[in-house]
Tab-separated table of C-alpha atoms in Angstrom:
chain	number	residue	atom	x	y	z
A	1	MET	CA	-17.902	-22.860	2.413
A	2	ASP	CA	-15.765	-24.425	-0.337
A	3	VAL	CA	-11.983	-24.705	-0.650
A	4	VAL	CA	-11.728	-21.811	-3.116
A	5	LEU	CA	-13.524	-19.327	-0.852
A	6	LEU	CA	-11.673	-20.475	2.267
A	7	SER	CA	-8.317	-20.220	0.509
A	8	ARG	CA	-9.192	-16.768	-0.780
A	9	LEU	CA	-10.279	-15.609	2.682
A	10	GLN	CA	-7.112	-16.977	4.259
A	11	PHE	CA	-4.820	-15.335	1.735
A	12	ALA	CA	-6.787	-12.078	1.909
A	13	ALA	CA	-6.627	-11.990	5.712
A	14	THR	CA	-2.912	-12.753	5.917
A	15	THR	CA	-2.021	-10.364	3.093
A	16	MET	CA	-4.088	-7.492	4.464
A	17	PHE	CA	-2.598	-8.022	7.916
A	18	HIS	CA	0.913	-8.084	6.452
A	19	PHE	CA	0.192	-4.862	4.578
A	20	LEU	CA	-0.560	-3.086	7.846
A	21	PHE	CA	3.233	-3.034	8.301
A	22	VAL	CA	4.655	-2.828	4.771
A	23	PRO	CA	3.787	0.789	3.820
A	24	LEU	CA	5.084	2.181	7.108
A	25	THR	CA	8.364	0.306	6.571
A	26	LEU	CA	8.702	1.748	3.062
A	27	GLY	CA	7.813	5.337	3.914
A	28	LEU	CA	9.336	5.638	7.386
A	29	SER	CA	12.706	4.312	6.202
A	30	ILE	CA	12.964	7.314	3.881
A	31	LEU	CA	11.967	9.779	6.598
A	32	VAL	CA	14.450	8.293	9.087
A	33	ALA	CA	17.217	8.437	6.463
A	34	TRP	CA	16.374	12.089	5.829
A	35	MET	CA	16.431	12.878	9.555
A	36	GLU	CA	19.804	11.185	10.005
A	37	THR	CA	21.179	13.018	6.986
A	38	ARG	CA	20.201	16.308	8.620
A	39	TYR	CA	22.059	15.202	11.752
A	40	ALA	CA	25.136	14.168	9.776
A	41	ARG	CA	25.227	17.515	7.962
A	42	THR	CA	24.465	19.810	10.910
A	43	GLY	CA	25.554	17.917	14.022
A	44	ASP	CA	22.297	19.063	15.654
A	45	GLU	CA	21.500	16.615	18.493
A	46	VAL	CA	17.755	17.138	18.023
A	47	TYR	CA	17.973	15.376	14.663
A	48	LEU	CA	19.880	12.534	16.328
A	49	ARG	CA	17.104	12.118	18.908
A	50	MET	CA	14.545	12.143	16.105
A	51	THR	CA	16.497	9.545	14.141
A	52	LYS	CA	16.802	7.157	17.064
A	53	PHE	CA	13.181	7.576	18.165
A	54	TRP	CA	11.595	7.025	14.772
A	55	GLY	CA	14.271	4.450	13.905
A	56	LYS	CA	13.255	2.239	16.830
A	57	ILE	CA	9.621	2.348	15.751
A	58	PHE	CA	10.740	1.491	12.224
A	59	LEU	CA	12.651	-1.554	13.481
A	60	ILE	CA	9.686	-2.899	15.468
A	61	ASN	CA	7.399	-2.432	12.490
A	62	PHE	CA	9.937	-4.027	10.127
A	63	ALA	CA	10.350	-7.094	12.342
A	64	VAL	CA	6.610	-7.822	12.527
A	65	GLY	CA	6.270	-7.180	8.804
A	66	VAL	CA	8.969	-9.714	7.967
A	67	VAL	CA	7.452	-12.413	10.169
A	68	THR	CA	3.958	-11.944	8.726
A	69	GLY	CA	5.261	-11.817	5.161
A	70	ILE	CA	7.228	-15.062	5.127
A	71	THR	CA	4.109	-17.225	5.357
A	72	LEU	CA	2.529	-15.619	2.299
A	73	GLU	CA	4.939	-17.277	-0.128
A	74	PHE	CA	4.368	-20.688	1.462
A	75	GLN	CA	0.662	-20.392	0.687
A	76	PHE	CA	1.430	-20.454	-3.037
A	77	GLY	CA	2.460	-24.061	-2.480
A	78	THR	CA	-0.004	-25.120	0.201
A	79	ASN	CA	-3.175	-23.416	-1.039
A	80	TRP	CA	-2.456	-22.380	-4.631
A	81	SER	CA	-0.342	-25.194	-6.080
A	82	GLN	CA	-2.195	-25.208	-9.416
A	83	TYR	CA	-1.418	-21.525	-9.804
A	84	SER	CA	2.229	-22.118	-8.897
A	85	ALA	CA	2.523	-24.888	-11.464
A	86	TYR	CA	0.902	-22.697	-14.126
A	87	VAL	CA	2.918	-19.475	-13.661
A	88	GLY	CA	5.801	-20.522	-11.403
A	89	ASP	CA	8.350	-19.826	-14.138
A	90	ILE	CA	7.311	-16.171	-14.182
A	91	PHE	CA	6.021	-15.390	-10.695
A	92	GLY	CA	8.670	-17.485	-8.943
A	93	SER	CA	11.581	-15.861	-10.749
A	94	LEU	CA	10.401	-12.367	-9.787
A	95	LEU	CA	9.997	-13.321	-6.122
A	96	ALA	CA	13.427	-14.978	-6.182
A	97	ILE	CA	15.002	-11.751	-7.441
A	98	GLU	CA	13.139	-9.810	-4.748
A	99	ALA	CA	14.502	-12.048	-1.998
A	100	THR	CA	18.113	-12.368	-3.168
A	101	ALA	CA	18.691	-8.924	-4.655
A	102	ALA	CA	16.606	-6.671	-2.411
A	103	PHE	CA	15.370	-8.240	0.829
A	104	PHE	CA	18.748	-9.740	1.765
A	105	LEU	CA	20.386	-6.393	1.016
A	106	GLU	CA	17.846	-4.572	3.165
A	107	SER	CA	18.287	-7.018	6.055
A	108	THR	CA	22.070	-6.789	5.885
A	109	PHE	CA	22.113	-3.009	6.016
A	110	ILE	CA	19.543	-2.971	8.834
A	111	GLY	CA	21.984	-5.072	10.853
A	112	ILE	CA	24.790	-2.638	10.057
A	113	TRP	CA	22.557	0.293	11.008
A	114	ILE	CA	21.566	-1.263	14.345
A	115	PHE	CA	25.101	-2.183	15.410
A	116	GLY	CA	26.936	0.573	13.585
A	117	TRP	CA	26.358	3.384	16.079
A	118	LYS	CA	29.750	4.601	17.399
A	119	ARG	CA	31.464	2.306	14.867
A	120	LEU	CA	30.760	4.321	11.724
A	121	SER	CA	31.037	8.028	11.078
A	122	ALA	CA	27.801	10.014	11.139
A	123	LYS	CA	27.778	10.359	7.347
A	124	ALA	CA	28.543	6.672	6.753
A	125	HIS	CA	25.828	5.647	9.192
A	126	ALA	CA	23.325	7.908	7.430
A	127	ALA	CA	24.364	6.377	4.095
A	128	VAL	CA	23.595	2.942	5.543
A	129	MET	CA	20.060	4.081	6.381
A	130	TRP	CA	19.615	5.307	2.829
A	131	MET	CA	20.653	1.844	1.629
A	132	VAL	CA	18.013	0.342	3.917
A	133	ALA	CA	15.374	2.635	2.394
A	134	ILE	CA	16.503	1.956	-1.188
A	135	ALA	CA	16.664	-1.812	-0.718
A	136	GLY	CA	13.303	-1.917	1.065
A	137	ASN	CA	11.579	-0.005	-1.692
A	138	ALA	CA	13.379	-2.100	-4.323
A	139	SER	CA	11.957	-5.192	-2.641
A	140	ALA	CA	8.469	-3.723	-2.948
A	141	ILE	CA	9.084	-2.916	-6.619
A	142	TRP	CA	9.838	-6.557	-7.496
A	143	ILE	CA	6.759	-7.797	-5.644
A	144	LEU	CA	4.599	-5.190	-7.371
A	145	ILE	CA	6.006	-6.207	-10.766
A	146	ALA	CA	4.968	-9.794	-10.003
A	147	ASN	CA	1.491	-8.650	-8.974
A	148	ALA	CA	1.193	-6.435	-12.070
A	149	TRP	CA	1.892	-9.455	-14.274
A	150	MET	CA	-1.095	-11.195	-12.670
A	151	GLN	CA	-3.184	-8.100	-13.429
A	152	HIS	CA	-1.859	-7.634	-16.976
A	153	PRO	CA	0.201	-10.589	-18.240
A	154	VAL	CA	2.820	-9.768	-20.906
A	155	GLY	CA	6.063	-11.259	-22.230
A	156	TYR	CA	5.027	-14.911	-21.934
A	157	THR	CA	4.036	-17.951	-23.935
A	158	LEU	CA	1.944	-21.012	-23.031
A	159	ARG	CA	3.644	-24.380	-23.386
A	160	GLU	CA	2.533	-27.947	-22.800
A	161	SER	CA	4.096	-29.424	-19.683
A	162	PHE	CA	3.248	-32.541	-17.625
A	163	GLY	CA	-0.064	-32.992	-19.383
A	164	GLY	CA	-1.130	-29.347	-19.083
A	165	GLN	CA	-0.192	-25.837	-20.022
A	166	ARG	CA	2.169	-23.545	-18.143
A	167	ALA	CA	3.237	-19.958	-18.748
A	168	GLU	CA	6.905	-19.257	-19.435
A	169	ILE	CA	8.763	-15.989	-19.856
A	170	THR	CA	9.719	-15.054	-23.408
A	171	ASP	CA	10.483	-11.355	-22.836
A	172	PHE	CA	11.803	-10.518	-19.353
A	173	MET	CA	12.159	-6.815	-20.178
A	174	ALA	CA	8.495	-6.636	-21.200
A	175	VAL	CA	7.537	-8.064	-17.819
A	176	ILE	CA	9.588	-5.627	-15.744
A	177	THR	CA	9.017	-2.495	-17.842
A	178	GLN	CA	5.325	-2.719	-18.669
A	179	LYS	CA	3.273	0.415	-18.074
A	180	PHE	CA	0.772	-1.264	-15.738
A	181	ALA	CA	3.567	-2.329	-13.389
A	182	TRP	CA	5.163	1.095	-13.087
A	183	LEU	CA	1.859	2.872	-12.597
A	184	THR	CA	1.166	0.427	-9.752
A	185	ILE	CA	4.659	0.939	-8.315
A	186	MET	CA	4.427	4.731	-8.320
A	187	HIS	CA	0.962	4.677	-6.762
A	188	THR	CA	1.880	2.192	-4.026
A	189	LEU	CA	5.227	3.728	-3.024
A	190	ALA	CA	3.794	7.243	-2.997
A	191	ALA	CA	0.858	6.071	-0.863
A	192	SER	CA	3.347	4.469	1.535
A	193	ILE	CA	5.118	7.800	1.973
A	194	VAL	CA	1.767	9.478	2.672
A	195	LEU	CA	0.973	6.826	5.301
A	196	ALA	CA	4.354	7.253	6.992
A	197	CYS	CA	3.980	11.036	6.997
A	198	PHE	CA	0.550	10.871	8.635
A	199	PHE	CA	1.927	8.368	11.147
A	200	VAL	CA	4.742	10.749	12.081
A	201	MET	CA	2.467	13.785	12.169
A	202	GLY	CA	-0.134	11.960	14.255
A	203	ILE	CA	2.303	10.804	16.937
A	204	SER	CA	4.009	14.203	16.898
A	205	ALA	CA	0.624	15.847	17.399
A	206	TRP	CA	-0.002	13.656	20.466
A	207	HIS	CA	3.225	14.829	22.107
A	208	LEU	CA	2.650	18.459	21.129
A	209	LEU	CA	-0.800	18.351	22.702
A	210	LYS	CA	0.850	17.132	25.905
A	211	LYS	CA	3.555	19.805	25.530
A	212	GLN	CA	6.436	17.352	25.830
A	213	HIS	CA	9.588	17.022	23.707
A	214	GLU	CA	8.258	19.984	21.737
A	215	GLU	CA	11.391	20.692	19.722
A	216	VAL	CA	11.735	17.080	18.587
A	217	PHE	CA	8.106	16.699	17.586
A	218	THR	CA	7.660	20.141	16.066
A	219	ARG	CA	10.529	19.352	13.701
A	220	SER	CA	9.211	15.838	13.117
A	221	PHE	CA	5.781	17.186	12.238
A	222	ARG	CA	7.158	19.762	9.838
A	223	MET	CA	9.526	17.282	8.185
A	224	ALA	CA	6.612	14.914	7.533
A	225	LEU	CA	4.214	17.645	6.479
A	226	VAL	CA	6.046	18.679	3.308
A	227	PRO	CA	6.349	15.207	1.704
A	228	GLY	CA	2.885	14.401	3.051
A	229	LEU	CA	1.386	17.273	1.052
A	230	ILE	CA	3.497	16.650	-2.061
A	231	PHE	CA	2.799	12.935	-2.240
A	232	SER	CA	-0.898	13.260	-1.336
A	233	ILE	CA	-1.286	15.420	-4.431
A	234	PHE	CA	0.929	13.076	-6.446
A	235	VAL	CA	-1.137	10.019	-5.480
A	236	ALA	CA	-4.342	11.751	-6.600
A	237	VAL	CA	-2.927	12.911	-9.943
A	238	GLN	CA	-1.076	9.671	-10.661
A	239	GLY	CA	-4.140	7.689	-9.612
A	240	ASP	CA	-6.035	9.277	-12.488
A	241	PHE	CA	-3.437	7.980	-14.966
A	242	HIS	CA	-3.581	4.560	-13.319
A	243	ALA	CA	-7.381	4.469	-13.542
A	244	VAL	CA	-7.253	5.317	-17.248
A	245	ASP	CA	-4.891	2.394	-17.814
A	246	VAL	CA	-7.131	0.071	-15.775
A	247	ALA	CA	-10.095	1.097	-17.929
A	248	HIS	CA	-8.250	-0.158	-21.010
A	249	SER	CA	-6.584	-3.275	-19.545
A	250	GLN	CA	-9.351	-4.376	-17.125
A	251	PRO	CA	-12.607	-2.786	-18.302
A	252	ALA	CA	-14.770	-5.010	-16.075
A	253	LYS	CA	-12.924	-3.746	-13.005
A	254	MET	CA	-13.426	-0.117	-14.050
A	255	ALA	CA	-17.128	-0.719	-14.695
A	256	ALA	CA	-17.468	-2.211	-11.204
A	257	MET	CA	-15.532	0.668	-9.652
A	258	GLU	CA	-18.019	3.141	-11.136
A	259	PHE	CA	-21.199	0.987	-10.916
A	260	HIS	CA	-21.466	1.416	-14.682
A	261	TRP	CA	-23.853	-1.015	-16.412
A	262	GLU	CA	-24.563	0.184	-19.957
A	263	THR	CA	-21.943	0.734	-22.654
A	264	GLN	CA	-22.617	4.268	-23.842
A	265	PRO	CA	-21.039	7.534	-24.900
A	266	ASN	CA	-21.353	10.499	-22.576
A	267	ALA	CA	-21.205	7.951	-19.735
A	268	PRO	CA	-22.224	9.489	-16.382
A	269	SER	CA	-20.588	9.335	-12.995
A	270	TYR	CA	-22.416	9.503	-9.657
A	271	ILE	CA	-21.556	11.097	-6.336
A	272	PHE	CA	-23.184	8.065	-4.709
A	273	ALA	CA	-24.732	4.922	-6.113
A	274	TRP	CA	-25.614	1.425	-4.974
A	275	PRO	CA	-25.743	-1.523	-7.365
A	276	ASP	CA	-28.406	-4.190	-7.773
A	277	PRO	CA	-26.502	-7.018	-9.520
A	278	GLU	CA	-29.606	-9.185	-9.966
A	279	ALA	CA	-31.496	-6.445	-11.817
A	280	GLU	CA	-28.282	-5.277	-13.546
A	281	LYS	CA	-28.810	-1.648	-12.597
A	282	ASN	CA	-28.229	0.731	-9.700
A	283	SER	CA	-30.959	0.787	-7.088
A	284	ILE	CA	-29.736	4.180	-5.833
A	285	GLU	CA	-28.205	6.980	-7.923
A	286	ILE	CA	-27.445	10.354	-6.352
A	287	GLY	CA	-25.638	13.282	-7.949
A	288	LYS	CA	-25.512	12.194	-11.586
A	289	ILE	CA	-22.856	14.028	-13.611
A	290	PRO	CA	-23.486	13.386	-17.331
A	291	GLY	CA	-20.386	12.579	-19.391
A	292	MET	CA	-18.019	12.697	-16.428
A	293	LEU	CA	-16.992	9.021	-16.591
A	294	SER	CA	-16.265	9.269	-20.332
A	295	PHE	CA	-14.197	12.369	-19.695
A	296	LEU	CA	-12.249	10.897	-16.778
A	297	ILE	CA	-11.344	7.740	-18.695
A	298	HIS	CA	-10.963	8.998	-22.264
A	299	HIS	CA	-10.656	12.768	-21.705
A	300	ASP	CA	-13.508	13.060	-24.168
A	301	PHE	CA	-17.231	13.224	-23.397
A	302	SER	CA	-18.360	11.368	-26.524
A	303	THR	CA	-16.204	8.214	-26.218
A	304	PRO	CA	-18.201	5.168	-25.019
A	305	VAL	CA	-17.320	3.461	-21.724
A	306	THR	CA	-17.813	-0.312	-21.537
A	307	GLY	CA	-20.526	-1.353	-19.089
A	308	LEU	CA	-20.886	-4.432	-16.915
A	309	LYS	CA	-23.611	-5.879	-19.126
A	310	ASP	CA	-20.999	-6.481	-21.820
A	311	PHE	CA	-19.368	-9.134	-19.626
A	312	PRO	CA	-20.819	-12.549	-18.726
A	313	LYS	CA	-22.157	-12.620	-15.189
A	314	ASP	CA	-19.550	-15.166	-14.152
A	315	GLU	CA	-16.753	-12.834	-15.290
A	316	ARG	CA	-17.877	-9.779	-13.329
A	317	PRO	CA	-16.113	-8.921	-10.058
A	318	PRO	CA	-18.075	-8.454	-6.799
A	319	ILE	CA	-19.500	-5.081	-7.745
A	320	ALA	CA	-20.564	-3.562	-4.421
A	321	ILE	CA	-17.272	-4.370	-2.661
A	322	VAL	CA	-15.123	-2.980	-5.475
A	323	GLY	CA	-17.183	0.161	-5.970
A	324	MET	CA	-17.428	1.089	-2.301
A	325	ALA	CA	-13.740	0.395	-1.654
A	326	PHE	CA	-12.912	2.676	-4.579
A	327	ARG	CA	-15.043	5.476	-3.132
A	328	VAL	CA	-13.472	5.106	0.316
A	329	MET	CA	-10.005	5.336	-1.219
A	330	VAL	CA	-10.854	8.425	-3.294
A	331	ALA	CA	-12.594	10.215	-0.413
A	332	LEU	CA	-9.674	9.621	1.942
A	333	GLY	CA	-7.218	10.720	-0.730
A	334	ALA	CA	-9.027	14.049	-0.953
A	335	TYR	CA	-8.991	14.327	2.848
A	336	PHE	CA	-5.206	13.824	2.962
A	337	ILE	CA	-4.656	16.739	0.595
A	338	ILE	CA	-6.967	18.982	2.628
A	339	ALA	CA	-5.416	17.979	5.969
A	340	CYS	CA	-1.856	18.605	4.762
A	341	SER	CA	-2.843	21.889	3.109
A	342	ILE	CA	-4.280	23.125	6.405
A	343	GLY	CA	-1.090	22.053	8.143
A	344	TRP	CA	1.014	23.986	5.677
A	345	PHE	CA	-0.695	27.231	6.703
A	346	PHE	CA	-0.319	26.442	10.422
A	347	ARG	CA	3.172	24.932	10.266
A	348	LYS	CA	4.806	27.776	12.218
A	349	ARG	CA	2.189	27.839	14.986
A	350	LEU	CA	1.120	24.238	15.434
A	351	GLN	CA	0.875	24.494	19.240
A	352	GLU	CA	-1.689	27.288	18.835
A	353	LYS	CA	-4.048	24.971	16.931
A	354	PRO	CA	-4.954	22.102	19.272
A	355	TRP	CA	-8.010	21.242	17.161
A	356	TYR	CA	-5.756	20.612	14.184
A	357	LEU	CA	-3.333	18.522	16.241
A	358	LYS	CA	-6.254	16.416	17.486
A	359	MET	CA	-7.451	16.025	13.913
A	360	MET	CA	-4.046	14.738	12.828
A	361	LEU	CA	-3.822	12.420	15.819
A	362	TRP	CA	-7.136	10.798	14.905
A	363	SER	CA	-6.053	10.675	11.263
A	364	ILE	CA	-3.340	8.055	11.919
A	365	PRO	CA	-5.515	5.057	10.902
A	366	LEU	CA	-6.980	6.718	7.797
A	367	PRO	CA	-4.055	6.066	5.396
A	368	TYR	CA	-4.088	2.434	6.538
A	369	ILE	CA	-7.775	2.243	5.600
A	370	ALA	CA	-7.074	3.941	2.256
A	371	THR	CA	-4.277	1.531	1.305
A	372	GLN	CA	-6.372	-1.484	2.304
A	373	ALA	CA	-9.270	-0.137	0.237
A	374	GLY	CA	-6.946	0.346	-2.721
A	375	TRP	CA	-5.782	-3.258	-2.584
A	376	ILE	CA	-9.381	-4.463	-2.278
A	377	VAL	CA	-10.133	-2.624	-5.519
A	378	THR	CA	-7.035	-4.144	-7.134
A	379	GLU	CA	-7.477	-7.747	-6.046
A	380	VAL	CA	-11.240	-8.182	-5.714
A	381	GLY	CA	-11.728	-6.177	-8.896
A	382	ARG	CA	-9.616	-8.727	-10.801
A	383	GLN	CA	-11.962	-11.593	-9.923
A	384	PRO	CA	-12.859	-14.154	-11.131
A	385	TRP	CA	-9.331	-14.211	-12.552
A	386	ILE	CA	-6.156	-14.977	-10.627
A	387	VAL	CA	-4.172	-14.181	-13.798
A	388	TYR	CA	-6.339	-11.770	-15.753
A	389	GLY	CA	-7.751	-13.387	-18.857
A	390	LEU	CA	-5.633	-16.542	-18.478
A	391	MET	CA	-6.453	-18.471	-15.329
A	392	LYS	CA	-9.499	-18.296	-13.077
A	393	THR	CA	-9.147	-18.368	-9.307
A	394	SER	CA	-11.296	-21.485	-9.102
A	395	ASP	CA	-8.724	-23.364	-11.221
A	396	ALA	CA	-5.739	-22.282	-9.118
A	397	VAL	CA	-6.365	-23.932	-5.749
A	398	SER	CA	-4.549	-26.930	-4.314
A	399	PRO	CA	-6.258	-30.331	-4.060
A	400	VAL	CA	-6.853	-30.018	-0.307
A	401	SER	CA	-9.931	-30.412	1.861
A	402	THR	CA	-12.034	-27.649	3.415
A	403	GLY	CA	-11.090	-28.997	6.833
A	404	GLN	CA	-7.374	-28.553	6.139
A	405	VAL	CA	-7.807	-24.994	4.900
A	406	GLY	CA	-10.223	-24.147	7.702
A	407	ALA	CA	-7.780	-25.385	10.337
A	408	SER	CA	-4.877	-23.413	8.866
A	409	PHE	CA	-7.103	-20.323	8.561
A	410	VAL	CA	-7.989	-20.478	12.253
A	411	GLY	CA	-4.326	-21.007	13.089
A	412	PHE	CA	-3.300	-17.961	11.080
A	413	ILE	CA	-5.937	-15.813	12.787
A	414	VAL	CA	-4.702	-16.824	16.243
A	415	VAL	CA	-0.983	-16.448	15.487
A	416	TYR	CA	-1.356	-13.230	13.519
A	417	GLY	CA	-3.642	-11.846	16.199
A	418	LEU	CA	-0.955	-12.428	18.829
A	419	LEU	CA	1.743	-10.981	16.562
A	420	GLY	CA	-0.391	-7.930	15.869
A	421	LEU	CA	-1.143	-7.428	19.555
A	422	ALA	CA	2.545	-7.667	20.427
A	423	GLY	CA	3.692	-5.481	17.533
A	424	PHE	CA	1.171	-2.690	17.940
A	425	THR	CA	1.604	-2.702	21.717
A	426	MET	CA	5.364	-2.253	21.370
A	427	ILE	CA	4.935	0.501	18.778
A	428	ALA	CA	2.348	2.302	20.922
A	429	LYS	CA	4.511	2.097	24.053
A	430	LYS	CA	7.553	3.455	22.251
A	431	ALA	CA	5.507	6.166	20.550
A	432	MET	CA	3.985	7.350	23.835
A	433	LYS	CA	7.261	7.171	25.746
A	434	GLY	CA	8.935	9.590	23.374
A	435	PRO	CA	12.598	10.033	22.510
A	436	ASP	CA	15.482	9.418	24.872
A	437	LEU	CA	16.913	12.372	26.749
A	438	PRO	CA	19.968	14.005	25.107
A	439	GLU	CA	22.457	12.287	27.427
A	440	GLU	CA	20.792	8.894	26.817
A	441	THR	CA	20.883	9.422	23.054
A	442	LYS	CA	24.654	9.848	23.111
A	443	ALA	CA	25.135	6.666	25.112
């Protein structure tokens, strides 16, 4: 195993582990702010119990997410120093803005929210939680803008520096306003809300099945159900727009997503297929729909879709991984819409439908799988490029040995494994314990 592959595996493992916590932080912060707003407006103690219960889970999740995220930026220096030297002027400035303008703001207001009970009015305290949610999502926006530049670089020039080239910003507004970035932002933030809603509905379903704290968890379920349905539909519709943009900006990725080999008009799509990269064709094709791929991408059956054969073999992404991850993401996205639609019809008699509650309980991990699959499509589908069309991943690694990377990789697995065990155990214990009793909530 060479340094490039080991470094990729290490960064993939640490990033995917970190992203087990990020979407819940983004989505749950909004739901908790909404719950506390309802308490501030109505004075209903049930909303206060909901706020404190889900707020404590949010804080545990946030803490583990922060710890696992800090190490990611260090890897740009330890494992990807050539990349950092090449695009540090652009990527570094965006991450610096994220840290100073968003993350610090989020952390500050979290501190105020934790210690502000009984010190701030109910409305002021709710406003603080909204600031936490806004700052947290703003932090994600800056990181996604940085990632989008790697996917679709704009607003830069290449200059000679220290015997080599480096990218420098020439148009900051082009970088932060480009279409690719905002399509990614909308898709990711909406998916995070869906994940948080399914998390809330799943835990609520567990308590409703046990017939405990029914008022708290009936309201929690219903409050999560509405945005869960709205944003599940939004993710599917917006994902179509995003895919169309990917087809134009990263045609090799789109071809891999669809197992599409030949450039042709009336390009077909398949319900299921399996690629044979050596033979440059699909070994299995089931459910061929003529013209569907052309229509989905160009909204016209006759427009040609670029196939994988138009790209050199060394510039094609890992086809099977990208294509299957894409299908997992799409299938789960459809499931989320169906599950929330069923819930909408049963929302006033949830306790009468134990089969549905069990379904939602077992659905908790599915949005996590969907978001991980989406990022596999995004990142693996970009290969062999670390900056699309500019710098290959093989040229971005640090001059370190396989032994050094292997040792750090093992260390990350052990430490992250312990962090994950501690974090998920604490979340599970709090989730199963349920909210404090009314008199404890007031204390």
